[in-house]
Tab-separated table of N, CA and C in Angstrom:
chain	number	residue	atom	x	y	z
K	287	MET	N	180.519	123.827	108.775
K	287	MET	CA	180.127	123.526	106.962
K	287	MET	C	179.052	122.416	106.654
K	288	THR	N	178.002	122.558	105.698
K	288	THR	CA	177.308	121.189	105.181
K	288	THR	C	177.829	121.055	103.670
K	289	ALA	N	177.545	119.672	103.965
K	289	ALA	CA	177.954	119.812	102.168
K	289	ALA	C	176.866	120.400	101.286
K	290	LYS	N	177.276	120.643	100.396
K	290	LYS	CA	175.923	120.589	99.274
K	290	LYS	C	175.143	119.553	98.686
K	291	PRO	N	173.737	119.877	98.337
K	291	PRO	CA	173.454	118.441	98.037
K	291	PRO	C	173.612	118.100	96.926
K	292	THR	N	174.281	118.245	96.025
K	292	THR	CA	174.853	117.643	94.364
K	292	THR	C	176.161	116.887	94.934
K	293	VAL	N	176.770	118.070	95.988
K	293	VAL	CA	177.944	116.999	95.741
K	293	VAL	C	177.644	115.590	96.488
K	294	VAL	N	176.707	115.610	98.037
K	294	VAL	CA	176.166	114.478	98.348
K	294	VAL	C	175.341	113.521	97.423
K	295	ARG	N	174.754	113.933	96.683
K	295	ARG	CA	174.512	113.112	95.438
K	295	ARG	C	175.175	112.360	94.962
K	296	ASN	N	176.106	113.000	94.644
K	296	ASN	CA	177.078	112.735	93.238
K	296	ASN	C	177.945	111.428	93.769
K	297	THR	N	178.021	111.664	95.233
K	297	THR	CA	178.973	110.585	95.936
K	297	THR	C	178.102	109.434	96.298
K	298	VAL	N	176.922	110.004	96.411
K	298	VAL	CA	175.944	108.342	96.700
K	298	VAL	C	175.404	107.624	95.416
K	299	GLU	N	175.705	108.188	94.307
K	299	GLU	CA	175.963	107.586	92.647
K	299	GLU	C	176.909	107.055	92.567
K	300	ARG	N	177.757	108.248	92.667
K	300	ARG	CA	179.349	106.815	92.153
K	300	ARG	C	179.326	105.648	93.251
K	301	CYS	N	179.015	105.571	94.472
K	301	CYS	CA	179.026	104.303	94.776
K	301	CYS	C	177.910	103.192	94.571
K	302	PHE	N	176.622	103.742	94.768
K	302	PHE	CA	175.871	102.905	93.800
K	302	PHE	C	176.425	101.906	91.820
K	303	ASN	N	177.355	102.830	91.171
K	303	ASN	CA	177.506	102.745	90.361
K	303	ASN	C	179.055	101.356	90.310
K	304	ARG	N	179.959	101.822	91.841
K	304	ARG	CA	180.646	100.611	91.904
K	304	ARG	C	180.105	99.306	92.432
K	305	LEU	N	179.208	99.736	93.336
K	305	LEU	CA	178.142	98.359	93.522
K	305	LEU	C	177.887	97.398	92.232
K	306	LYS	N	177.739	98.367	91.420
K	306	LYS	CA	176.700	97.334	90.092
K	306	LYS	C	177.764	96.669	89.493
K	307	ALA	N	179.458	97.342	89.648
K	307	ALA	CA	180.137	96.552	89.341
K	307	ALA	C	180.393	94.944	90.026
K	308	PHE	N	180.210	95.128	91.019
K	308	PHE	CA	179.654	93.521	91.625
K	308	PHE	C	179.278	92.465	90.913
K	309	ARG	N	179.372	91.586	90.115
K	309	ARG	CA	178.501	91.027	89.006
K	309	ARG	C	177.272	90.338	90.479
K	310	GLY	N	178.046	89.921	91.084
K	310	GLY	CA	176.433	89.047	92.455
K	310	GLY	C	175.795	90.027	92.869
K	311	ILE	N	176.175	90.820	92.621
K	311	ILE	CA	175.343	91.848	93.184
K	311	ILE	C	174.249	92.179	92.151
K	312	ALA	N	174.552	92.891	90.758
K	312	ALA	CA	174.191	93.281	89.706
K	312	ALA	C	173.306	92.392	88.853
K	313	THR	N	173.546	90.914	89.242
K	313	THR	CA	173.070	90.028	88.402
K	313	THR	C	172.075	88.922	89.585
K	314	ARG	N	172.227	89.473	90.592
K	314	ARG	CA	171.416	88.668	91.871
K	314	ARG	C	169.968	88.481	91.675
K	315	TYR	N	169.657	87.773	91.377
K	315	TYR	CA	168.064	87.407	90.781
K	315	TYR	C	167.110	86.731	91.750
K	316	ASP	N	168.157	85.582	92.111
K	316	ASP	CA	167.251	85.137	93.371
K	316	ASP	C	167.305	85.836	94.801
K	317	LYS	N	166.445	86.681	95.156
K	317	LYS	CA	166.668	87.688	96.234
K	317	LYS	C	165.973	87.142	97.329
K	318	THR	N	165.520	85.726	97.750
K	318	THR	CA	164.614	85.254	98.558
K	318	THR	C	164.963	85.596	99.751
K	319	THR	N	166.543	85.327	100.298
K	319	THR	CA	166.289	85.622	101.316
K	319	THR	C	167.947	86.977	101.599
K	320	THR	N	166.772	88.459	102.323
K	320	THR	CA	166.900	89.390	102.196
K	320	THR	C	168.361	89.201	102.901
K	321	THR	N	168.738	88.509	103.833
K	321	THR	CA	170.169	88.545	104.931
K	321	THR	C	171.453	88.546	104.089
K	322	SER	N	171.057	87.164	103.709
K	322	SER	CA	172.336	86.612	102.554
K	322	SER	C	172.756	87.896	101.416
K	323	TYR	N	171.301	88.667	100.848
K	323	TYR	CA	171.550	89.618	100.064
K	323	TYR	C	172.493	91.395	100.636
K	324	GLU	N	171.780	91.021	101.590
K	324	GLU	CA	172.030	92.109	102.614
K	324	GLU	C	173.965	92.137	103.070
K	325	ALA	N	174.411	90.793	103.452
K	325	ALA	CA	175.483	90.454	103.629
K	325	ALA	C	176.503	90.785	102.067
K	326	VAL	N	175.716	90.267	101.371
K	326	VAL	CA	176.661	90.449	100.144
K	326	VAL	C	177.054	92.213	99.496
K	327	VAL	N	176.109	92.881	99.767
K	327	VAL	CA	176.346	94.170	99.647
K	327	VAL	C	176.748	94.908	100.706
K	328	SER	N	176.854	94.578	102.355
K	328	SER	CA	177.896	94.931	102.741
K	328	SER	C	179.082	94.546	102.699
K	329	LEU	N	179.607	93.394	102.198
K	329	LEU	CA	180.490	93.107	102.534
K	329	LEU	C	181.446	93.590	100.614
K	330	ALA	N	180.920	93.691	99.801
K	330	ALA	CA	181.117	94.482	98.482
K	330	ALA	C	181.129	96.425	98.974
K	331	SER	N	180.439	96.698	99.746
K	331	SER	CA	180.906	98.220	100.288
K	331	SER	C	182.523	98.009	101.266
K	332	LEU	N	182.281	97.315	101.855
K	332	LEU	CA	183.436	97.319	102.635
K	332	LEU	C	184.914	96.719	101.812
K	333	LEU	N	184.754	95.928	100.683
K	333	LEU	CA	185.826	95.934	99.816
K	333	LEU	C	186.019	97.162	98.868
K	334	LEU	N	184.977	97.951	98.671
K	334	LEU	CA	185.044	99.167	97.870
K	334	LEU	C	185.521	100.207	99.040
K	335	TRP	N	185.244	100.687	100.238
K	335	TRP	CA	185.501	101.353	101.334
K	335	TRP	C	187.228	101.047	101.635
K	336	ALA	N	187.838	99.516	101.595
K	336	ALA	CA	188.951	99.520	101.544
K	336	ALA	C	189.982	99.403	100.708
K	337	GLY	N	189.275	99.721	99.418
K	337	GLY	CA	189.874	99.768	98.311
K	337	GLY	C	190.769	98.357	97.743
K	338	LEU	N	189.942	97.388	98.072
K	338	LEU	CA	190.414	96.329	97.366
K	338	LEU	C	189.972	95.967	96.355
């Protein structure tokens, strides 16, 4: 059974909105080093997933 596209889209949109709550990601203007920015996004995603 596959998920409906609206349900999947809603889940992705909610995830992005929760990631925006992390000030370090939302206000990161010096995105010169892509690796460090990706690491911060990965860490924030892990914290959201873990429920911390």
